[in-house]
PDB file of C-alpha atoms in Angstrom:
ATOM      1  CA  MET Q  20       1.969  43.997 -26.025  1.00 49.00           C
ATOM      2  CA  THR Q  21       5.252  42.652 -24.712  1.00 53.00           C
ATOM      3  CA  SER Q  22       3.866  42.171 -21.214  1.00 60.00           C
ATOM      4  CA  ILE Q  23       0.945  40.121 -22.561  1.00 64.00           C
ATOM      5  CA  MET Q  24       3.289  37.849 -24.501  1.00 63.00           C
ATOM      6  CA  SER Q  25       5.471  37.476 -21.435  1.00 79.00           C
ATOM      7  CA  PHE Q  26       2.433  36.544 -19.393  1.00 72.00           C
ATOM      8  CA  GLU Q  27       1.382  33.930 -21.985  1.00 77.00           C
ATOM      9  CA  ASP Q  28       4.913  32.530 -22.144  1.00 77.00           C
ATOM     10  CA  ARG Q  29       4.974  32.339 -18.386  1.00 75.00           C
ATOM     11  CA  GLY Q  30       1.645  30.483 -18.383  1.00 78.00           C
ATOM     12  CA  ARG Q  31       2.940  27.939 -20.912  1.00 82.00           C
ATOM     13  CA  SER Q  32       6.068  27.515 -18.832  1.00 80.00           C
ATOM     14  CA  PHE Q  33       3.990  26.729 -15.730  1.00 83.00           C
ATOM     15  CA  GLU Q  34       1.849  24.265 -17.693  1.00 88.00           C
ATOM     16  CA  THR Q  35       4.935  22.517 -19.034  1.00 85.00           C
ATOM     17  CA  LYS Q  36       6.472  22.294 -15.562  1.00 88.00           C
ATOM     18  CA  TYR Q  37       3.223  20.952 -14.103  1.00 90.00           C
ATOM     19  CA  ALA Q  38       3.012  18.259 -16.807  1.00 89.00           C
ATOM     20  CA  LEU Q  39       6.626  17.251 -16.186  1.00 91.00           C
ATOM     21  CA  ASP Q  40       6.057  17.110 -12.416  1.00 90.00           C
ATOM     22  CA  GLN Q  41       2.992  14.905 -12.926  1.00 92.00           C
ATOM     23  CA  GLU Q  42       4.943  12.572 -15.204  1.00 93.00           C
ATOM     24  CA  ILE Q  43       7.770  12.240 -12.688  1.00 94.00           C
ATOM     25  CA  ALA Q  44       5.305  11.622  -9.829  1.00 92.00           C
ATOM     26  CA  PHE Q  45       3.612   8.877 -11.864  1.00 93.00           C
ATOM     27  CA  LYS Q  46       6.947   7.236 -12.696  1.00 94.00           C
ATOM     28  CA  ILE Q  47       7.915   7.251  -9.023  1.00 95.00           C
ATOM     29  CA  LYS Q  48       4.595   5.727  -7.974  1.00 93.00           C
ATOM     30  CA  ALA Q  49       4.793   3.065 -10.686  1.00 94.00           C
ATOM     31  CA  LYS Q  50       8.397   2.161  -9.823  1.00 96.00           C
ATOM     32  CA  ALA Q  51       7.634   2.019  -6.088  1.00 96.00           C
ATOM     33  CA  THR Q  52       4.652  -0.258  -6.727  1.00 95.00           C
ATOM     34  CA  HIS Q  53       6.848  -2.497  -8.877  1.00 96.00           C
ATOM     35  CA  TYR Q  54       9.449  -2.753  -6.099  1.00 97.00           C
ATOM     36  CA  VAL Q  55       6.778  -3.630  -3.528  1.00 97.00           C
ATOM     37  CA  ALA Q  56       5.273  -6.204  -5.885  1.00 96.00           C
ATOM     38  CA  GLN Q  57       8.688  -7.843  -6.366  1.00 97.00           C
ATOM     39  CA  TRP Q  58       9.184  -7.980  -2.613  1.00 97.00           C
ATOM     40  CA  ALA Q  59       5.701  -9.414  -2.088  1.00 97.00           C
ATOM     41  CA  ALA Q  60       6.192 -12.083  -4.766  1.00 97.00           C
ATOM     42  CA  GLU Q  61       9.307 -13.263  -2.931  1.00 96.00           C
ATOM     43  CA  ARG Q  62       7.484 -13.308   0.410  1.00 95.00           C
ATOM     44  CA  LEU Q  63       4.660 -15.319  -1.122  1.00 96.00           C
ATOM     45  CA  GLY Q  64       7.132 -17.843  -2.523  1.00 95.00           C
ATOM     46  CA  LEU Q  65       5.933 -17.502  -6.104  1.00 95.00           C
ATOM     47  CA  ASP Q  66       7.888 -19.175  -8.891  1.00 95.00           C
ATOM     48  CA  GLU Q  67       9.315 -17.118 -11.764  1.00 95.00           C
ATOM     49  CA  HIS Q  68       6.220 -17.349 -13.984  1.00 96.00           C
ATOM     50  CA  GLN Q  69       3.754 -16.699 -11.145  1.00 96.00           C
ATOM     51  CA  SER Q  70       5.918 -13.860  -9.905  1.00 96.00           C
ATOM     52  CA  ALA Q  71       6.009 -12.145 -13.314  1.00 97.00           C
ATOM     53  CA  LYS Q  72       2.216 -12.345 -13.637  1.00 97.00           C
ATOM     54  CA  PHE Q  73       1.663 -11.196 -10.051  1.00 96.00           C
ATOM     55  CA  ILE Q  74       3.974  -8.189 -10.514  1.00 96.00           C
ATOM     56  CA  SER Q  75       2.390  -7.309 -13.862  1.00 96.00           C
ATOM     57  CA  ASP Q  76      -1.109  -7.447 -12.356  1.00 95.00           C
ATOM     58  CA  LEU Q  77      -0.117  -5.124  -9.521  1.00 95.00           C
ATOM     59  CA  ASP Q  78       1.770  -2.800 -11.877  1.00 94.00           C
ATOM     60  CA  SER Q  79      -1.363  -2.376 -13.981  1.00 93.00           C
ATOM     61  CA  LEU Q  80      -3.349  -1.192 -10.951  1.00 92.00           C
ATOM     62  CA  VAL Q  81      -1.255   1.979 -10.831  1.00 88.00           C
ATOM     63  CA  LEU Q  82      -3.078   3.129 -13.958  1.00 87.00           C
ATOM     64  CA  VAL Q  83      -6.493   3.279 -12.292  1.00 85.00           C
ATOM     65  CA  ASP Q  84      -7.802   5.888  -9.905  1.00 80.00           C
ATOM     66  CA  LYS Q  85      -6.955   4.935  -6.311  1.00 86.00           C
ATOM     67  CA  GLY Q  86      -4.590   2.291  -7.689  1.00 84.00           C
ATOM     68  CA  GLN Q  87      -2.241   2.460  -4.706  1.00 86.00           C
ATOM     69  CA  THR Q  88      -5.120   1.626  -2.379  1.00 91.00           C
ATOM     70  CA  LEU Q  89      -6.113  -1.321  -4.581  1.00 93.00           C
ATOM     71  CA  VAL Q  90      -2.537  -2.601  -4.576  1.00 94.00           C
ATOM     72  CA  LYS Q  91      -2.379  -2.458  -0.780  1.00 94.00           C
ATOM     73  CA  GLU Q  92      -5.743  -4.194  -0.407  1.00 95.00           C
ATOM     74  CA  ARG Q  93      -4.743  -6.926  -2.841  1.00 95.00           C
ATOM     75  CA  LEU Q  94      -1.412  -7.456  -1.091  1.00 96.00           C
ATOM     76  CA  LEU Q  95      -3.004  -7.680   2.337  1.00 96.00           C
ATOM     77  CA  ALA Q  96      -5.550 -10.190   0.985  1.00 96.00           C
ATOM     78  CA  ASN Q  97      -2.805 -12.277  -0.649  1.00 96.00           C
ATOM     79  CA  PHE Q  98      -0.727 -12.234   2.520  1.00 96.00           C
ATOM     80  CA  ALA Q  99      -3.695 -13.278   4.641  1.00 96.00           C
ATOM     81  CA  GLU Q 100      -4.633 -16.017   2.170  1.00 95.00           C
ATOM     82  CA  ASN Q 101      -1.074 -17.384   2.202  1.00 95.00           C
ATOM     83  CA  LYS Q 102      -0.614 -16.905   5.948  1.00 95.00           C
ATOM     84  CA  VAL Q 103       2.160 -14.332   5.563  1.00 94.00           C
ATOM     85  CA  ASP Q 104       2.233 -12.239   8.712  1.00 94.00           C
ATOM     86  CA  ILE Q 105       2.434  -8.533   7.885  1.00 94.00           C
ATOM     87  CA  SER Q 106       0.504  -5.633   9.337  1.00 94.00           C
ATOM     88  CA  GLU Q 107      -1.071  -2.826   7.387  1.00 94.00           C
ATOM     89  CA  ASN Q 108       1.321  -0.450   9.134  1.00 96.00           C
ATOM     90  CA  ALA Q 109       4.363  -2.495   8.086  1.00 96.00           C
ATOM     91  CA  LEU Q 110       3.112  -2.560   4.502  1.00 96.00           C
ATOM     92  CA  GLU Q 111       2.648   1.204   4.579  1.00 95.00           C
ATOM     93  CA  ARG Q 112       6.228   1.651   5.832  1.00 97.00           C
ATOM     94  CA  LEU Q 113       7.439  -0.630   3.037  1.00 96.00           C
ATOM     95  CA  PHE Q 114       5.627   1.527   0.465  1.00 96.00           C
ATOM     96  CA  LEU Q 115       7.282   4.639   1.901  1.00 96.00           C
ATOM     97  CA  LEU Q 116      10.717   3.020   1.750  1.00 97.00           C
ATOM     98  CA  LYS Q 117      10.215   1.811  -1.823  1.00 97.00           C
ATOM     99  CA  HIS Q 118       8.829   5.242  -2.772  1.00 96.00           C
ATOM    100  CA  GLN Q 119      12.051   6.848  -1.521  1.00 97.00           C
ATOM    101  CA  GLN Q 120      14.157   4.361  -3.480  1.00 97.00           C
ATOM    102  CA  ALA Q 121      12.092   4.922  -6.618  1.00 96.00           C
ATOM    103  CA  ALA Q 122      12.266   8.704  -6.242  1.00 96.00           C
ATOM    104  CA  LYS Q 123      16.066   8.615  -6.074  1.00 96.00           C
ATOM    105  CA  LEU Q 124      16.234   6.470  -9.188  1.00 95.00           C
ATOM    106  CA  VAL Q 125      13.667   8.415 -11.230  1.00 95.00           C
ATOM    107  CA  LEU Q 126      14.972  11.835 -10.247  1.00 92.00           C
ATOM    108  CA  LYS Q 127      18.536  10.791 -11.016  1.00 93.00           C
ATOM    109  CA  ALA Q 128      17.453   9.531 -14.445  1.00 91.00           C
ATOM    110  CA  SER Q 129      15.512  12.708 -15.231  1.00 83.00           C
ATOM    111  CA  ALA Q 130      18.311  15.061 -14.191  1.00 74.00           C
TER     112      ALA Q 130
END
């Protein structure tokens, strides 16, 4: 009977760890998107009110499936519309950089 309980405890432990890992991954993605949105708002020359709305709109996209892709598409469209020269590759590198910054911050806070 002890081995069965140990197995069940182990299963719960794995489930708890998985849930925590998913939460941390989401926080990192959300923070990275926020950082990119702040950077983009500056590049687009938005005022404080426009910037806050722009960032909030992009932040909310993280909640939907394929949100990161939607954020990138929206940013590229906004840049093209406002004649801001940035390639898809450069935007991807920016996301990676901001993801690293967000990961450091979130992991430090959760430690």
